[in-house]
Amino acid sequence: MDFSYPVSEKLKSKKIIDLLFSEGKSVSKYPLRLVYITHDFEENVPLKMGVSVSKKHFKKAVDRNYFKRVLRECYRLNKSILTTNLDTKYCIMFFYQTNEKLSYQEIEEKTKKLFEKFRKAVIQEKN
């Protein structure tokens, strides 16, 4: 299993991010939310992912950066849930949407459930 998070998997394109917000579909598992679209990008990776933590909930950049690091780490360790049996390329934005400071273990549990929910949603769309 590959536990890396290379630069090629990082979502940085302003155009794609705007497209995510205008046309993206969403799944959520409180307090996490995943917005996704299918997109054919040049790199040979199954998905591109970005993270976001609201300034409204966490005024201090230190707190926002901490939760962004936690979200990236949860993605890195559990991305196999997302990438198994994926035949379409996806762009994903991963949000932390509460002002509660949950522990790493709680966030990781919610992440696993959210990724499973995403897989089910993708399978339903195909059928």
JSON list of C-alpha atoms in Angstrom, two decimals:
[
{"chain": "A", "resi": 1, "resn": "MET", "atom": "CA", "xyz": [0.00, 0.00, 0.00]},
{"chain": "A", "resi": 2, "resn": "ASP", "atom": "CA", "xyz": [1.22, 3.49, -0.88]},
{"chain": "A", "resi": 3, "resn": "PHE", "atom": "CA", "xyz": [0.96, 5.95, 2.03]},
{"chain": "A", "resi": 4, "resn": "SER", "atom": "CA", "xyz": [2.41, 8.92, 0.19]},
{"chain": "A", "resi": 5, "resn": "TYR", "atom": "CA", "xyz": [0.84, 12.26, -0.67]},
{"chain": "A", "resi": 6, "resn": "PRO", "atom": "CA", "xyz": [2.94, 13.49, -3.62]},
{"chain": "A", "resi": 7, "resn": "VAL", "atom": "CA", "xyz": [2.72, 16.95, -5.17]},
{"chain": "A", "resi": 8, "resn": "SER", "atom": "CA", "xyz": [0.96, 15.42, -8.20]},
{"chain": "A", "resi": 9, "resn": "GLU", "atom": "CA", "xyz": [-2.04, 14.56, -5.96]},
{"chain": "A", "resi": 10, "resn": "LYS", "atom": "CA", "xyz": [-2.41, 18.07, -4.55]},
{"chain": "A", "resi": 11, "resn": "LEU", "atom": "CA", "xyz": [-5.26, 20.13, -5.93]},
{"chain": "A", "resi": 12, "resn": "LYS", "atom": "CA", "xyz": [-3.93, 23.59, -6.74]},
{"chain": "A", "resi": 13, "resn": "SER", "atom": "CA", "xyz": [-5.72, 24.67, -9.91]},
{"chain": "A", "resi": 14, "resn": "LYS", "atom": "CA", "xyz": [-7.94, 27.71, -9.33]},
{"chain": "A", "resi": 15, "resn": "LYS", "atom": "CA", "xyz": [-10.13, 26.70, -12.30]},
{"chain": "A", "resi": 16, "resn": "ILE", "atom": "CA", "xyz": [-10.79, 23.22, -10.92]},
{"chain": "A", "resi": 17, "resn": "ILE", "atom": "CA", "xyz": [-11.46, 24.56, -7.42]},
{"chain": "A", "resi": 18, "resn": "ASP", "atom": "CA", "xyz": [-13.99, 27.05, -8.85]},
{"chain": "A", "resi": 19, "resn": "LEU", "atom": "CA", "xyz": [-15.56, 24.19, -10.82]},
{"chain": "A", "resi": 20, "resn": "LEU", "atom": "CA", "xyz": [-15.81, 22.12, -7.61]},
{"chain": "A", "resi": 21, "resn": "PHE", "atom": "CA", "xyz": [-17.79, 24.87, -5.89]},
{"chain": "A", "resi": 22, "resn": "SER", "atom": "CA", "xyz": [-20.09, 25.51, -8.84]},
{"chain": "A", "resi": 23, "resn": "GLU", "atom": "CA", "xyz": [-20.76, 21.97, -10.12]},
{"chain": "A", "resi": 24, "resn": "GLY", "atom": "CA", "xyz": [-19.41, 19.60, -7.45]},
{"chain": "A", "resi": 25, "resn": "LYS", "atom": "CA", "xyz": [-21.38, 16.92, -5.66]},
{"chain": "A", "resi": 26, "resn": "SER", "atom": "CA", "xyz": [-21.05, 16.54, -1.92]},
{"chain": "A", "resi": 27, "resn": "VAL", "atom": "CA", "xyz": [-21.05, 13.89, 0.79]},
{"chain": "A", "resi": 28, "resn": "SER", "atom": "CA", "xyz": [-20.68, 14.65, 4.47]},
{"chain": "A", "resi": 29, "resn": "LYS", "atom": "CA", "xyz": [-20.14, 13.01, 7.80]},
{"chain": "A", "resi": 30, "resn": "TYR", "atom": "CA", "xyz": [-20.30, 15.64, 10.51]},
{"chain": "A", "resi": 31, "resn": "PRO", "atom": "CA", "xyz": [-18.01, 17.63, 10.89]},
{"chain": "A", "resi": 32, "resn": "LEU", "atom": "CA", "xyz": [-16.30, 16.63, 7.62]},
{"chain": "A", "resi": 33, "resn": "ARG", "atom": "CA", "xyz": [-17.48, 17.28, 4.08]},
{"chain": "A", "resi": 34, "resn": "LEU", "atom": "CA", "xyz": [-16.15, 16.09, 0.74]},
{"chain": "A", "resi": 35, "resn": "VAL", "atom": "CA", "xyz": [-16.97, 17.91, -2.50]},
{"chain": "A", "resi": 36, "resn": "TYR", "atom": "CA", "xyz": [-16.01, 16.07, -5.69]},
{"chain": "A", "resi": 37, "resn": "ILE", "atom": "CA", "xyz": [-16.21, 16.18, -9.48]},
{"chain": "A", "resi": 38, "resn": "THR", "atom": "CA", "xyz": [-14.91, 13.94, -12.22]},
{"chain": "A", "resi": 39, "resn": "HIS", "atom": "CA", "xyz": [-12.13, 15.60, -14.14]},
{"chain": "A", "resi": 40, "resn": "ASP", "atom": "CA", "xyz": [-9.58, 14.33, -16.65]},
{"chain": "A", "resi": 41, "resn": "PHE", "atom": "CA", "xyz": [-6.20, 15.80, -15.71]},
{"chain": "A", "resi": 42, "resn": "GLU", "atom": "CA", "xyz": [-2.84, 14.97, -17.28]},
{"chain": "A", "resi": 43, "resn": "GLU", "atom": "CA", "xyz": [-1.08, 13.40, -14.31]},
{"chain": "A", "resi": 44, "resn": "ASN", "atom": "CA", "xyz": [-1.25, 9.65, -13.86]},
{"chain": "A", "resi": 45, "resn": "VAL", "atom": "CA", "xyz": [-2.94, 9.78, -10.43]},
{"chain": "A", "resi": 46, "resn": "PRO", "atom": "CA", "xyz": [-6.47, 8.57, -9.60]},
{"chain": "A", "resi": 47, "resn": "LEU", "atom": "CA", "xyz": [-7.45, 11.74, -7.71]},
{"chain": "A", "resi": 48, "resn": "LYS", "atom": "CA", "xyz": [-6.37, 15.21, -6.68]},
{"chain": "A", "resi": 49, "resn": "MET", "atom": "CA", "xyz": [-7.22, 16.43, -3.21]},
{"chain": "A", "resi": 50, "resn": "GLY", "atom": "CA", "xyz": [-7.24, 19.75, -1.39]},
{"chain": "A", "resi": 51, "resn": "VAL", "atom": "CA", "xyz": [-8.14, 20.63, 2.21]},
{"chain": "A", "resi": 52, "resn": "SER", "atom": "CA", "xyz": [-9.89, 23.61, 3.73]},
{"chain": "A", "resi": 53, "resn": "VAL", "atom": "CA", "xyz": [-10.65, 24.80, 7.24]},
{"chain": "A", "resi": 54, "resn": "SER", "atom": "CA", "xyz": [-12.96, 27.77, 7.70]},
{"chain": "A", "resi": 55, "resn": "LYS", "atom": "CA", "xyz": [-11.62, 31.06, 8.96]},
{"chain": "A", "resi": 56, "resn": "LYS", "atom": "CA", "xyz": [-15.08, 31.64, 10.41]},
{"chain": "A", "resi": 57, "resn": "HIS", "atom": "CA", "xyz": [-14.62, 28.73, 12.83]},
{"chain": "A", "resi": 58, "resn": "PHE", "atom": "CA", "xyz": [-10.92, 29.14, 13.60]},
{"chain": "A", "resi": 59, "resn": "LYS", "atom": "CA", "xyz": [-9.70, 32.73, 13.65]},
{"chain": "A", "resi": 60, "resn": "LYS", "atom": "CA", "xyz": [-6.07, 31.84, 14.37]},
{"chain": "A", "resi": 61, "resn": "ALA", "atom": "CA", "xyz": [-3.99, 30.53, 11.47]},
{"chain": "A", "resi": 62, "resn": "VAL", "atom": "CA", "xyz": [-2.21, 28.17, 13.88]},
{"chain": "A", "resi": 63, "resn": "ASP", "atom": "CA", "xyz": [-5.49, 26.35, 14.56]},
{"chain": "A", "resi": 64, "resn": "ARG", "atom": "CA", "xyz": [-6.48, 26.24, 10.88]},
{"chain": "A", "resi": 65, "resn": "ASN", "atom": "CA", "xyz": [-3.08, 24.89, 9.89]},
{"chain": "A", "resi": 66, "resn": "TYR", "atom": "CA", "xyz": [-3.23, 22.22, 12.59]},
{"chain": "A", "resi": 67, "resn": "PHE", "atom": "CA", "xyz": [-6.56, 20.88, 11.30]},
{"chain": "A", "resi": 68, "resn": "LYS", "atom": "CA", "xyz": [-5.38, 21.05, 7.69]},
{"chain": "A", "resi": 69, "resn": "ARG", "atom": "CA", "xyz": [-2.36, 18.93, 8.67]},
{"chain": "A", "resi": 70, "resn": "VAL", "atom": "CA", "xyz": [-4.64, 16.46, 10.44]},
{"chain": "A", "resi": 71, "resn": "LEU", "atom": "CA", "xyz": [-6.96, 16.22, 7.40]},
{"chain": "A", "resi": 72, "resn": "ARG", "atom": "CA", "xyz": [-4.02, 15.66, 5.04]},
{"chain": "A", "resi": 73, "resn": "GLU", "atom": "CA", "xyz": [-2.63, 12.97, 7.33]},
{"chain": "A", "resi": 74, "resn": "CYS", "atom": "CA", "xyz": [-6.01, 11.21, 7.56]},
{"chain": "A", "resi": 75, "resn": "TYR", "atom": "CA", "xyz": [-6.25, 11.31, 3.77]},
{"chain": "A", "resi": 76, "resn": "ARG", "atom": "CA", "xyz": [-2.71, 10.00, 3.34]},
{"chain": "A", "resi": 77, "resn": "LEU", "atom": "CA", "xyz": [-3.28, 7.03, 5.64]},
{"chain": "A", "resi": 78, "resn": "ASN", "atom": "CA", "xyz": [-6.77, 6.14, 4.35]},
{"chain": "A", "resi": 79, "resn": "LYS", "atom": "CA", "xyz": [-6.63, 7.05, 0.66]},
{"chain": "A", "resi": 80, "resn": "SER", "atom": "CA", "xyz": [-6.66, 3.35, -0.24]},
{"chain": "A", "resi": 81, "resn": "ILE", "atom": "CA", "xyz": [-10.37, 3.39, 0.68]},
{"chain": "A", "resi": 82, "resn": "LEU", "atom": "CA", "xyz": [-10.91, 6.03, -2.02]},
{"chain": "A", "resi": 83, "resn": "THR", "atom": "CA", "xyz": [-8.64, 4.68, -4.73]},
{"chain": "A", "resi": 84, "resn": "THR", "atom": "CA", "xyz": [-9.56, 0.98, -4.74]},
{"chain": "A", "resi": 85, "resn": "ASN", "atom": "CA", "xyz": [-11.62, 0.11, -7.82]},
{"chain": "A", "resi": 86, "resn": "LEU", "atom": "CA", "xyz": [-11.67, 3.72, -9.07]},
{"chain": "A", "resi": 87, "resn": "ASP", "atom": "CA", "xyz": [-11.77, 3.88, -12.85]},
{"chain": "A", "resi": 88, "resn": "THR", "atom": "CA", "xyz": [-12.57, 7.59, -13.14]},
{"chain": "A", "resi": 89, "resn": "LYS", "atom": "CA", "xyz": [-10.32, 10.46, -12.10]},
{"chain": "A", "resi": 90, "resn": "TYR", "atom": "CA", "xyz": [-11.73, 12.73, -9.38]},
{"chain": "A", "resi": 91, "resn": "CYS", "atom": "CA", "xyz": [-10.91, 16.11, -7.91]},
{"chain": "A", "resi": 92, "resn": "ILE", "atom": "CA", "xyz": [-11.81, 16.31, -4.24]},
{"chain": "A", "resi": 93, "resn": "MET", "atom": "CA", "xyz": [-11.97, 19.11, -1.69]},
{"chain": "A", "resi": 94, "resn": "PHE", "atom": "CA", "xyz": [-11.96, 18.01, 1.96]},
{"chain": "A", "resi": 95, "resn": "PHE", "atom": "CA", "xyz": [-13.50, 20.40, 4.56]},
{"chain": "A", "resi": 96, "resn": "TYR", "atom": "CA", "xyz": [-13.49, 20.60, 8.34]},
{"chain": "A", "resi": 97, "resn": "GLN", "atom": "CA", "xyz": [-16.75, 22.38, 9.20]},
{"chain": "A", "resi": 98, "resn": "THR", "atom": "CA", "xyz": [-17.11, 22.97, 12.91]},
{"chain": "A", "resi": 99, "resn": "ASN", "atom": "CA", "xyz": [-15.58, 25.07, 15.63]},
{"chain": "A", "resi": 100, "resn": "GLU", "atom": "CA", "xyz": [-15.20, 22.02, 17.90]},
{"chain": "A", "resi": 101, "resn": "LYS", "atom": "CA", "xyz": [-11.64, 20.86, 18.36]},
{"chain": "A", "resi": 102, "resn": "LEU", "atom": "CA", "xyz": [-11.98, 17.11, 17.86]},
{"chain": "A", "resi": 103, "resn": "SER", "atom": "CA", "xyz": [-9.10, 14.76, 18.62]},
{"chain": "A", "resi": 104, "resn": "TYR", "atom": "CA", "xyz": [-7.06, 13.15, 15.86]},
{"chain": "A", "resi": 105, "resn": "GLN", "atom": "CA", "xyz": [-8.66, 9.74, 16.55]},
{"chain": "A", "resi": 106, "resn": "GLU", "atom": "CA", "xyz": [-12.19, 11.15, 16.20]},
{"chain": "A", "resi": 107, "resn": "ILE", "atom": "CA", "xyz": [-11.29, 12.91, 12.96]},
{"chain": "A", "resi": 108, "resn": "GLU", "atom": "CA", "xyz": [-9.71, 9.76, 11.56]},
{"chain": "A", "resi": 109, "resn": "GLU", "atom": "CA", "xyz": [-12.81, 7.68, 12.38]},
{"chain": "A", "resi": 110, "resn": "LYS", "atom": "CA", "xyz": [-15.07, 10.25, 10.69]},
{"chain": "A", "resi": 111, "resn": "THR", "atom": "CA", "xyz": [-12.69, 10.35, 7.71]},
{"chain": "A", "resi": 112, "resn": "LYS", "atom": "CA", "xyz": [-12.93, 6.58, 7.21]},
{"chain": "A", "resi": 113, "resn": "LYS", "atom": "CA", "xyz": [-16.75, 6.74, 7.35]},
{"chain": "A", "resi": 114, "resn": "LEU", "atom": "CA", "xyz": [-16.79, 9.69, 4.95]},
{"chain": "A", "resi": 115, "resn": "PHE", "atom": "CA", "xyz": [-14.53, 7.91, 2.45]},
{"chain": "A", "resi": 116, "resn": "GLU", "atom": "CA", "xyz": [-16.78, 4.83, 2.56]},
{"chain": "A", "resi": 117, "resn": "LYS", "atom": "CA", "xyz": [-19.79, 7.07, 1.97]},
{"chain": "A", "resi": 118, "resn": "PHE", "atom": "CA", "xyz": [-17.99, 8.64, -1.02]},
{"chain": "A", "resi": 119, "resn": "ARG", "atom": "CA", "xyz": [-17.29, 5.20, -2.52]},
{"chain": "A", "resi": 120, "resn": "LYS", "atom": "CA", "xyz": [-20.96, 4.23, -2.17]},
{"chain": "A", "resi": 121, "resn": "ALA", "atom": "CA", "xyz": [-22.04, 7.51, -3.81]},
{"chain": "A", "resi": 122, "resn": "VAL", "atom": "CA", "xyz": [-19.66, 6.96, -6.71]},
{"chain": "A", "resi": 123, "resn": "ILE", "atom": "CA", "xyz": [-20.87, 3.39, -7.21]},
{"chain": "A", "resi": 124, "resn": "GLN", "atom": "CA", "xyz": [-24.50, 4.61, -7.16]},
{"chain": "A", "resi": 125, "resn": "GLU", "atom": "CA", "xyz": [-23.75, 7.25, -9.81]},
{"chain": "A", "resi": 126, "resn": "LYS", "atom": "CA", "xyz": [-22.35, 4.61, -12.15]},
{"chain": "A", "resi": 127, "resn": "ASN", "atom": "CA", "xyz": [-25.50, 2.48, -11.96]}
]
